[in-house]
mmCIF file of C-alpha atoms in Angstrom:
data_model
loop_
_atom_site.group_PDB
_atom_site.id
_atom_site.type_symbol
_atom_site.label_atom_id
_atom_site.label_comp_id
_atom_site.label_asym_id
_atom_site.label_seq_id
_atom_site.Cartn_x
_atom_site.Cartn_y
_atom_site.Cartn_z
ATOM 1 C CA UNK A 4 31.285 -12.078 -8.210
ATOM 2 C CA UNK A 5 29.556 -9.438 -6.173
ATOM 3 C CA UNK A 6 26.446 -10.824 -4.485
ATOM 4 C CA UNK A 7 23.721 -8.961 -2.655
ATOM 5 C CA UNK A 8 20.694 -10.520 -0.997
ATOM 6 C CA UNK A 9 17.718 -8.397 -0.191
ATOM 7 C CA UNK A 10 14.881 -9.198 2.141
ATOM 8 C CA UNK A 11 11.885 -6.908 2.059
ATOM 9 C CA UNK A 12 9.018 -6.930 4.480
ATOM 10 C CA UNK A 13 5.687 -5.426 3.523
ATOM 11 C CA UNK A 14 3.657 -4.304 6.486
ATOM 12 C CA UNK A 15 0.114 -3.269 7.045
ATOM 13 C CA UNK A 16 -1.001 0.173 8.255
ATOM 14 C CA UNK A 17 0.272 1.510 11.538
ATOM 15 C CA UNK A 18 3.973 2.070 10.923
ATOM 16 C CA UNK A 19 4.009 5.354 9.053
ATOM 17 C CA UNK A 20 2.251 8.629 8.355
ATOM 18 C CA UNK A 21 -0.680 8.773 5.947
ATOM 19 C CA UNK A 22 0.274 9.503 2.348
ATOM 20 C CA UNK A 23 -0.993 12.591 0.534
ATOM 21 C CA UNK A 24 -2.917 10.985 -2.321
ATOM 22 C CA UNK A 25 -3.995 14.209 -3.970
ATOM 23 C CA UNK A 26 -0.707 15.993 -4.727
ATOM 24 C CA UNK A 27 2.297 15.236 -6.926
ATOM 25 C CA UNK A 28 5.667 16.809 -7.681
ATOM 26 C CA UNK A 29 6.984 16.485 -11.241
ATOM 27 C CA UNK A 30 9.882 17.941 -13.273
ATOM 28 C CA UNK A 31 9.170 21.016 -15.416
ATOM 29 C CA UNK A 32 11.407 22.512 -18.114
ATOM 30 C CA UNK A 33 10.588 26.161 -17.368
ATOM 31 C CA UNK A 34 7.695 28.368 -16.278
ATOM 32 C CA UNK A 35 6.218 28.816 -19.754
ATOM 33 C CA UNK A 36 2.496 28.092 -20.278
ATOM 34 C CA UNK A 37 3.231 25.060 -22.476
ATOM 35 C CA UNK A 38 5.667 23.536 -19.976
ATOM 36 C CA UNK A 39 3.170 24.162 -17.190
ATOM 37 C CA UNK A 40 0.357 22.436 -19.128
ATOM 38 C CA UNK A 41 2.517 19.370 -19.726
ATOM 39 C CA UNK A 42 3.700 19.194 -16.128
ATOM 40 C CA UNK A 43 0.182 19.684 -14.783
ATOM 41 C CA UNK A 44 -1.061 16.786 -16.911
ATOM 42 C CA UNK A 45 1.761 14.590 -15.613
ATOM 43 C CA UNK A 46 0.987 15.574 -12.027
ATOM 44 C CA UNK A 47 -2.709 14.775 -12.450
ATOM 45 C CA UNK A 48 -1.841 11.398 -13.981
ATOM 46 C CA UNK A 49 0.347 10.583 -10.962
ATOM 47 C CA UNK A 50 -2.427 11.623 -8.563
ATOM 48 C CA UNK A 51 -5.021 9.480 -10.355
ATOM 49 C CA UNK A 52 -2.704 6.447 -10.155
ATOM 50 C CA UNK A 53 -1.959 7.041 -6.461
ATOM 51 C CA UNK A 54 -5.568 7.734 -5.527
ATOM 52 C CA UNK A 55 -6.901 4.643 -7.328
ATOM 53 C CA UNK A 56 -3.992 2.272 -6.723
ATOM 54 C CA UNK A 57 -4.295 1.266 -10.378
ATOM 55 C CA UNK A 58 -1.685 1.595 -13.183
ATOM 56 C CA UNK A 59 -3.816 3.762 -15.492
ATOM 57 C CA UNK A 60 -2.486 3.392 -19.036
ATOM 58 C CA UNK A 61 -1.181 6.570 -20.640
ATOM 59 C CA UNK A 62 -2.717 5.332 -23.914
ATOM 60 C CA UNK A 63 -6.270 5.524 -22.565
ATOM 61 C CA UNK A 64 -8.430 7.860 -24.665
ATOM 62 C CA UNK A 65 -10.509 8.777 -21.615
ATOM 63 C CA UNK A 66 -7.359 9.647 -19.698
ATOM 64 C CA UNK A 67 -6.045 11.834 -22.549
ATOM 65 C CA UNK A 68 -9.280 13.796 -22.504
ATOM 66 C CA UNK A 69 -9.056 14.322 -18.734
ATOM 67 C CA UNK A 70 -5.374 15.305 -18.766
ATOM 68 C CA UNK A 71 -5.949 17.842 -21.528
ATOM 69 C CA UNK A 72 -7.888 19.899 -18.963
ATOM 70 C CA UNK A 73 -5.604 19.281 -15.985
ATOM 71 C CA UNK A 74 -5.063 23.023 -15.431
ATOM 72 C CA UNK A 75 -8.813 23.477 -14.990
ATOM 73 C CA UNK A 76 -8.873 20.821 -12.259
ATOM 74 C CA UNK A 77 -5.917 21.928 -10.136
ATOM 75 C CA UNK A 78 -6.625 23.281 -6.656
ATOM 76 C CA UNK A 79 -3.211 24.875 -6.053
ATOM 77 C CA UNK A 80 0.333 24.661 -7.433
ATOM 78 C CA UNK A 81 3.789 26.133 -7.009
ATOM 79 C CA UNK A 82 7.287 25.897 -8.451
ATOM 80 C CA UNK A 83 10.087 24.457 -6.342
ATOM 81 C CA UNK A 84 13.800 23.899 -6.879
ATOM 82 C CA UNK A 85 14.915 20.337 -7.547
ATOM 83 C CA UNK A 86 17.448 18.920 -5.046
ATOM 84 C CA UNK A 87 21.092 19.130 -6.137
ATOM 85 C CA UNK A 88 22.757 15.692 -6.018
ATOM 86 C CA UNK A 89 26.271 16.673 -7.133
ATOM 87 C CA UNK A 90 28.449 19.635 -6.213
ATOM 88 C CA UNK A 91 28.336 22.359 -8.851
ATOM 89 C CA UNK A 92 25.154 21.029 -10.424
ATOM 90 C CA UNK A 93 22.607 23.642 -11.528
ATOM 91 C CA UNK A 94 19.293 22.949 -9.762
ATOM 92 C CA UNK A 95 16.347 22.164 -12.024
ATOM 93 C CA UNK A 96 12.722 23.084 -11.494
ATOM 94 C CA UNK A 97 9.836 21.074 -10.157
ATOM 95 C CA UNK A 98 6.098 21.704 -10.185
ATOM 96 C CA UNK A 99 4.059 20.761 -7.099
ATOM 97 C CA UNK A 100 0.314 20.513 -7.700
ATOM 98 C CA UNK A 101 -2.658 19.516 -5.556
ATOM 99 C CA UNK A 102 -6.094 18.428 -6.783
ATOM 100 C CA UNK A 103 -9.242 18.344 -4.673
ATOM 101 C CA UNK A 104 -10.500 15.041 -3.289
ATOM 102 C CA UNK A 105 -13.966 15.420 -4.820
ATOM 103 C CA UNK A 106 -12.429 16.319 -8.165
ATOM 104 C CA UNK A 107 -10.171 13.269 -8.111
ATOM 105 C CA UNK A 108 -13.065 10.993 -7.111
ATOM 106 C CA UNK A 109 -15.166 12.350 -9.988
ATOM 107 C CA UNK A 110 -12.377 11.907 -12.544
ATOM 108 C CA UNK A 111 -11.735 8.356 -11.354
ATOM 109 C CA UNK A 112 -15.436 7.589 -11.706
ATOM 110 C CA UNK A 113 -15.219 8.778 -15.319
ATOM 111 C CA UNK A 114 -12.417 6.249 -15.791
ATOM 112 C CA UNK A 115 -14.475 3.492 -14.158
ATOM 113 C CA UNK A 116 -12.327 3.408 -11.015
ATOM 114 C CA UNK A 117 -12.754 4.000 -7.281
ATOM 115 C CA UNK A 118 -10.978 6.389 -4.976
ATOM 116 C CA UNK A 119 -9.023 4.048 -2.685
ATOM 117 C CA UNK A 120 -8.864 6.206 0.395
ATOM 118 C CA UNK A 121 -8.717 3.797 3.323
ATOM 119 C CA UNK A 122 -7.401 0.345 4.154
ATOM 120 C CA UNK A 123 -4.103 0.558 2.289
ATOM 121 C CA UNK A 124 -1.276 -1.740 3.382
ATOM 122 C CA UNK A 125 2.118 -0.163 4.053
ATOM 123 C CA UNK A 126 5.552 -1.526 3.246
ATOM 124 C CA UNK A 127 8.608 -1.783 5.446
ATOM 125 C CA UNK A 128 11.935 -2.759 3.982
ATOM 126 C CA UNK A 129 14.392 -5.154 5.601
ATOM 127 C CA UNK A 130 17.665 -5.574 3.757
ATOM 128 C CA UNK A 131 20.758 -7.755 4.132
ATOM 129 C CA UNK A 132 23.828 -7.336 1.925
ATOM 130 C CA UNK A 133 26.536 -9.795 0.937
ATOM 131 C CA UNK A 134 29.589 -8.130 -0.545
ATOM 132 C CA UNK A 135 32.387 -10.550 -1.400
ATOM 133 C CA UNK A 136 31.130 -13.063 1.142
ATOM 134 C CA UNK A 137 30.610 -10.573 3.987
ATOM 135 C CA UNK A 138 27.038 -10.204 5.151
ATOM 136 C CA UNK A 139 25.544 -7.324 7.066
ATOM 137 C CA UNK A 140 22.244 -5.595 7.695
ATOM 138 C CA UNK A 141 21.648 -2.418 5.734
ATOM 139 C CA UNK A 142 22.317 0.945 7.327
ATOM 140 C CA UNK A 143 19.502 3.223 6.082
ATOM 141 C CA UNK A 144 21.846 6.203 5.845
ATOM 142 C CA UNK A 145 24.641 4.397 4.003
ATOM 143 C CA UNK A 146 22.313 2.579 1.569
ATOM 144 C CA UNK A 147 19.805 5.378 1.203
ATOM 145 C CA UNK A 148 19.795 5.352 -2.637
ATOM 146 C CA UNK A 149 18.785 1.701 -2.784
ATOM 147 C CA UNK A 150 16.058 2.096 -0.189
ATOM 148 C CA UNK A 151 14.736 5.278 -1.784
ATOM 149 C CA UNK A 152 14.402 3.437 -5.106
ATOM 150 C CA UNK A 153 11.989 1.008 -3.467
ATOM 151 C CA UNK A 154 10.165 3.786 -1.629
ATOM 152 C CA UNK A 155 9.641 5.795 -4.811
ATOM 153 C CA UNK A 156 8.189 2.823 -6.680
ATOM 154 C CA UNK A 157 5.763 1.954 -3.868
ATOM 155 C CA UNK A 158 4.592 5.548 -3.467
ATOM 156 C CA UNK A 159 3.790 5.852 -7.182
ATOM 157 C CA UNK A 160 0.925 3.462 -6.462
ATOM 158 C CA UNK A 161 -0.030 5.151 -3.218
ATOM 159 C CA UNK A 162 1.624 2.593 -0.939
ATOM 160 C CA UNK A 163 3.832 3.988 1.838
ATOM 161 C CA UNK A 164 7.200 2.362 2.477
ATOM 162 C CA UNK A 165 8.764 2.857 5.894
ATOM 163 C CA UNK A 166 12.066 1.558 7.207
ATOM 164 C CA UNK A 167 12.683 -0.479 10.364
ATOM 165 C CA UNK A 168 14.530 1.345 13.114
ATOM 166 C CA UNK A 169 17.351 -1.212 12.954
ATOM 167 C CA UNK A 170 17.986 -0.633 16.628
ATOM 168 C CA UNK A 171 19.025 -3.260 19.171
ATOM 169 C CA UNK A 172 15.486 -4.635 19.373
ATOM 170 C CA UNK A 173 15.309 -5.202 15.620
ATOM 171 C CA UNK A 174 18.772 -6.782 15.471
ATOM 172 C CA UNK A 175 17.948 -9.122 18.359
ATOM 173 C CA UNK A 176 14.598 -10.069 16.817
ATOM 174 C CA UNK A 177 15.981 -10.945 13.375
ATOM 175 C CA UNK A 178 19.530 -12.132 12.819
ATOM 176 C CA UNK A 179 21.436 -11.729 9.584
ATOM 177 C CA UNK A 180 21.310 -15.510 9.192
ATOM 178 C CA UNK A 181 17.521 -15.728 9.543
ATOM 179 C CA UNK A 182 17.068 -12.802 7.208
ATOM 180 C CA UNK A 183 19.520 -14.328 4.766
ATOM 181 C CA UNK A 184 17.705 -17.655 4.633
ATOM 182 C CA UNK A 185 14.295 -16.001 4.507
ATOM 183 C CA UNK A 186 12.813 -17.895 7.461
ATOM 184 C CA UNK A 187 9.104 -16.955 7.292
ATOM 185 C CA UNK A 188 8.353 -17.289 11.010
ATOM 186 C CA UNK A 189 11.385 -15.253 12.080
ATOM 187 C CA UNK A 190 10.518 -12.472 9.636
ATOM 188 C CA UNK A 191 6.869 -12.404 10.729
ATOM 189 C CA UNK A 192 7.824 -12.230 14.414
ATOM 190 C CA UNK A 193 10.319 -9.411 13.844
ATOM 191 C CA UNK A 194 7.764 -7.530 11.768
ATOM 192 C CA UNK A 195 5.058 -7.672 14.432
ATOM 193 C CA UNK A 196 6.627 -4.627 16.108
ATOM 194 C CA UNK A 197 5.538 -2.488 13.158
ATOM 195 C CA UNK A 198 1.921 -3.617 12.845
ATOM 196 C CA UNK A 199 -0.029 -6.332 11.036
ATOM 197 C CA UNK A 200 2.806 -7.607 8.862
ATOM 198 C CA UNK A 201 2.551 -8.781 5.265
ATOM 199 C CA UNK A 202 6.189 -9.859 4.778
ATOM 200 C CA UNK A 203 8.047 -10.070 1.496
ATOM 201 C CA UNK A 204 11.445 -11.804 1.468
ATOM 202 C CA UNK A 205 13.618 -11.196 -1.576
ATOM 203 C CA UNK A 206 17.070 -12.213 -2.752
ATOM 204 C CA UNK A 207 19.042 -10.111 -5.237
ATOM 205 C CA UNK A 208 22.272 -11.217 -6.862
ATOM 206 C CA UNK A 209 24.431 -10.182 -9.799
ATOM 207 C CA UNK A 210 25.221 -12.652 -12.546
ATOM 208 C CA UNK A 211 26.983 -11.841 -15.833
ATOM 209 C CA UNK A 212 26.348 -8.139 -15.423
ATOM 210 C CA UNK A 213 22.606 -8.559 -14.770
ATOM 211 C CA UNK A 214 20.803 -8.309 -11.455
ATOM 212 C CA UNK A 215 18.271 -11.010 -10.578
ATOM 213 C CA UNK A 216 15.797 -10.942 -7.713
ATOM 214 C CA UNK A 217 13.867 -13.836 -6.135
ATOM 215 C CA UNK A 218 10.943 -12.867 -3.927
ATOM 216 C CA UNK A 219 8.571 -14.508 -1.459
ATOM 217 C CA UNK A 220 5.471 -12.598 -0.361
ATOM 218 C CA UNK A 221 3.996 -13.888 2.904
ATOM 219 C CA UNK A 222 0.326 -12.902 2.940
ATOM 220 C CA UNK A 223 -1.740 -13.784 6.034
ATOM 221 C CA UNK A 224 -3.073 -17.005 4.521
ATOM 222 C CA UNK A 225 -0.844 -17.797 1.548
ATOM 223 C CA UNK A 226 2.597 -17.336 -0.017
ATOM 224 C CA UNK A 227 3.476 -15.929 -3.436
ATOM 225 C CA UNK A 228 6.811 -16.289 -5.214
ATOM 226 C CA UNK A 229 8.067 -14.210 -8.142
ATOM 227 C CA UNK A 230 11.252 -12.873 -9.746
ATOM 228 C CA UNK A 231 12.579 -9.520 -10.900
ATOM 229 C CA UNK A 232 15.589 -8.370 -12.883
ATOM 230 C CA UNK A 233 17.346 -5.153 -13.859
ATOM 231 C CA UNK A 234 20.603 -3.597 -15.006
ATOM 232 C CA UNK A 235 21.209 -2.102 -11.547
ATOM 233 C CA UNK A 236 20.375 -3.109 -7.968
ATOM 234 C CA UNK A 237 18.016 -0.117 -7.710
ATOM 235 C CA UNK A 238 16.107 -1.141 -10.846
ATOM 236 C CA UNK A 239 15.799 -4.718 -9.612
ATOM 237 C CA UNK A 240 14.509 -3.589 -6.229
ATOM 238 C CA UNK A 241 11.992 -1.315 -7.948
ATOM 239 C CA UNK A 242 10.792 -4.194 -10.140
ATOM 240 C CA UNK A 243 10.395 -6.420 -7.085
ATOM 241 C CA UNK A 244 8.519 -3.785 -5.097
ATOM 242 C CA UNK A 245 6.313 -3.043 -8.098
ATOM 243 C CA UNK A 246 5.284 -6.697 -8.385
ATOM 244 C CA UNK A 247 4.661 -6.908 -4.630
ATOM 245 C CA UNK A 248 2.462 -3.805 -4.819
ATOM 246 C CA UNK A 249 0.505 -5.390 -7.696
ATOM 247 C CA UNK A 250 -0.180 -8.433 -5.532
ATOM 248 C CA UNK A 251 -1.270 -6.290 -2.585
ATOM 249 C CA UNK A 252 -3.512 -4.129 -4.781
ATOM 250 C CA UNK A 253 -5.084 -7.246 -6.273
ATOM 251 C CA UNK A 254 -5.869 -8.514 -2.789
ATOM 252 C CA UNK A 255 -6.955 -5.375 -0.931
ATOM 253 C CA UNK A 256 -8.255 -2.867 -3.496
ATOM 254 C CA UNK A 257 -12.061 -2.632 -3.886
ATOM 255 C CA UNK A 258 -11.945 -2.506 -7.689
ATOM 256 C CA UNK A 259 -15.667 -2.389 -8.524
ATOM 257 C CA UNK A 260 -16.820 1.166 -9.249
ATOM 258 C CA UNK A 261 -20.563 0.403 -9.434
ATOM 259 C CA UNK A 262 -22.280 0.248 -6.032
ATOM 260 C CA UNK A 263 -24.969 -1.949 -7.599
ATOM 261 C CA UNK A 264 -22.390 -4.751 -7.848
ATOM 262 C CA UNK A 265 -21.957 -4.890 -4.082
ATOM 263 C CA UNK A 266 -23.079 -7.935 -2.086
ATOM 264 C CA UNK A 267 -24.345 -8.419 1.502
ATOM 265 C CA UNK A 268 -22.034 -9.620 4.271
ATOM 266 C CA UNK A 269 -22.954 -10.018 7.946
ATOM 267 C CA UNK A 270 -20.460 -8.919 10.577
ATOM 268 C CA UNK A 271 -20.567 -9.871 14.243
ATOM 269 C CA UNK A 272 -18.361 -8.087 16.793
ATOM 270 C CA UNK A 273 -17.807 -9.021 20.418
ATOM 271 C CA UNK A 274 -16.091 -7.158 23.258
ATOM 272 C CA UNK A 275 -17.813 -3.875 22.326
ATOM 273 C CA UNK A 276 -17.958 -2.724 25.944
ATOM 274 C CA UNK A 277 -19.063 0.912 25.823
ATOM 275 C CA UNK A 278 -19.928 3.926 23.688
ATOM 276 C CA UNK A 279 -16.239 4.692 23.069
ATOM 277 C CA UNK A 280 -15.496 1.240 21.670
ATOM 278 C CA UNK A 281 -18.733 1.365 19.633
ATOM 279 C CA UNK A 282 -17.715 4.685 18.086
ATOM 280 C CA UNK A 283 -14.234 3.347 17.373
ATOM 281 C CA UNK A 284 -15.698 0.303 15.613
ATOM 282 C CA UNK A 285 -18.064 2.399 13.488
ATOM 283 C CA UNK A 286 -15.226 4.719 12.474
ATOM 284 C CA UNK A 287 -13.127 1.731 11.407
ATOM 285 C CA UNK A 288 -15.920 0.193 9.318
ATOM 286 C CA UNK A 289 -16.970 3.450 7.675
ATOM 287 C CA UNK A 290 -13.370 4.187 6.690
ATOM 288 C CA UNK A 291 -13.297 1.120 4.409
ATOM 289 C CA UNK A 292 -13.825 2.157 0.802
ATOM 290 C CA UNK A 293 -15.339 -1.202 -0.151
ATOM 291 C CA UNK A 294 -18.198 -0.847 2.374
ATOM 292 C CA UNK A 295 -21.077 0.770 0.477
ATOM 293 C CA UNK A 296 -23.582 0.707 3.370
ATOM 294 C CA UNK A 297 -23.747 -0.522 6.959
ATOM 295 C CA UNK A 298 -26.971 -1.499 8.753
ATOM 296 C CA UNK A 299 -27.181 -2.501 12.441
ATOM 297 C CA UNK A 300 -29.213 -5.690 12.961
ATOM 298 C CA UNK A 301 -28.865 -6.564 16.635
ATOM 299 C CA UNK A 302 -27.158 -5.392 19.820
ATOM 300 C CA UNK A 303 -26.978 -7.514 22.959
ATOM 301 C CA UNK A 304 -24.586 -7.301 25.904
ATOM 302 C CA UNK A 305 -21.130 -6.724 24.326
ATOM 303 C CA UNK A 306 -22.093 -8.041 20.865
ATOM 304 C CA UNK A 307 -23.138 -6.228 17.693
ATOM 305 C CA UNK A 308 -24.447 -7.669 14.435
ATOM 306 C CA UNK A 309 -24.303 -5.629 11.195
ATOM 307 C CA UNK A 310 -25.219 -6.228 7.605
ATOM 308 C CA UNK A 311 -22.841 -4.518 5.195
ATOM 309 C CA UNK A 312 -23.023 -4.205 1.447
ATOM 310 C CA UNK A 313 -19.512 -4.713 0.143
ATOM 311 C CA UNK A 314 -17.811 -4.247 -3.195
ATOM 312 C CA UNK A 315 -16.044 -7.511 -3.917
ATOM 313 C CA UNK A 316 -18.044 -9.545 -1.386
ATOM 314 C CA UNK A 317 -17.126 -11.550 1.696
ATOM 315 C CA UNK A 318 -13.591 -12.567 0.717
ATOM 316 C CA UNK A 319 -12.587 -9.013 -0.200
ATOM 317 C CA UNK A 320 -13.886 -7.691 3.115
ATOM 318 C CA UNK A 321 -12.201 -10.494 5.080
ATOM 319 C CA UNK A 322 -8.888 -9.662 3.369
ATOM 320 C CA UNK A 323 -9.312 -5.991 4.204
ATOM 321 C CA UNK A 324 -10.186 -6.601 7.858
ATOM 322 C CA UNK A 325 -7.076 -8.779 8.226
ATOM 323 C CA UNK A 326 -5.110 -5.507 8.045
ATOM 324 C CA UNK A 327 -6.859 -4.061 11.090
ATOM 325 C CA UNK A 328 -4.846 -4.574 14.270
ATOM 326 C CA UNK A 329 -7.908 -3.677 16.402
ATOM 327 C CA UNK A 330 -9.803 -6.781 15.248
ATOM 328 C CA UNK A 331 -9.154 -10.419 16.165
ATOM 329 C CA UNK A 332 -10.951 -13.054 14.014
ATOM 330 C CA UNK A 333 -13.117 -15.484 15.962
ATOM 331 C CA UNK A 334 -15.085 -18.578 14.978
ATOM 332 C CA UNK A 335 -18.112 -17.719 12.839
ATOM 333 C CA UNK A 336 -21.332 -17.835 14.828
ATOM 334 C CA UNK A 337 -24.183 -19.509 12.868
ATOM 335 C CA UNK A 338 -26.764 -17.041 11.606
ATOM 336 C CA UNK A 339 -30.021 -17.153 13.542
ATOM 337 C CA UNK A 340 -32.095 -16.968 10.374
ATOM 338 C CA UNK A 341 -33.109 -13.315 10.687
ATOM 339 C CA UNK A 342 -33.321 -11.285 7.493
ATOM 340 C CA UNK A 343 -34.541 -12.211 4.025
ATOM 341 C CA UNK A 344 -31.172 -12.764 2.375
ATOM 342 C CA UNK A 345 -29.099 -15.722 3.638
ATOM 343 C CA UNK A 346 -25.537 -14.489 4.147
ATOM 344 C CA UNK A 347 -22.469 -15.799 5.925
ATOM 345 C CA UNK A 348 -21.231 -14.101 9.071
ATOM 346 C CA UNK A 349 -17.711 -12.847 9.718
ATOM 347 C CA UNK A 350 -16.972 -12.663 13.441
ATOM 348 C CA UNK A 351 -14.364 -10.569 15.245
ATOM 349 C CA UNK A 352 -13.455 -9.519 18.750
ATOM 350 C CA UNK A 353 -12.600 -5.851 19.246
ATOM 351 C CA UNK A 354 -9.269 -5.306 21.025
#
């Protein structure tokens, strides 16, 4: 029986380039107006899913109404040739389309969703293979189809998937045996090279013609286990990555569209030494989609105290800030009683 074990590691931002959330490339039958309308609607649907992080149902009446006017919303588009995978194959056509950020944000608001622009976790894939009892780490070039299947699934939801370098440093940091057994500490330590790691360890094996996957997601403060299955290894990997993305979206996505449903959270930062570090901290906080407003309360020596209004509240913000490598959590400092609304304080030291 052929047996393959997969170990995936999902990492936080810092390992790859930012994803283009506002464009999509989709197949198109020809360059006729009807084919273009259909392809444009499909492209807009993909963009709305990527930009929101949410699996927007194709059966939604509101979505149907929006997609019917996709051509009126497009910013630019062009036709491109599809890649040829087999010798002698006739290349098909693809349509690339881009939609404006403000347009996408408005359409998402009509659907009751937010534009999820900042604070997205990234994924990095570690893979070990057992073929007839022989185990080895995956070569990204040799196993490109399998890895690309996972990448494509993650990117449909606007989550970037990058691959480890698999150089000497990686191979010394994580042995085939540790990867095979899914040792959480070993995987976390190896992943630290690529940023604030959110590891996922998975095992895929074939049984009676069906592929089964067992997965362990190692979030900063908890672990989640789940399974996947498919008729092919690629389909099983895609199902596993899809479930992992769902868990990450559920944890990190600010899902409330109404600013009125935000709640106050106090934030205290230490080690803010100068104007450069202050500007860097403000840029970080203002890039978080869940932060509706930010009000300075106090500044003394190297410490700053803010009150933020946050979609999803304290826990959601704490989860989001756990992705930021520039912040180190510290013990909460008791509030000094200032302000009219009693709120808890999250405390961090700026690296």
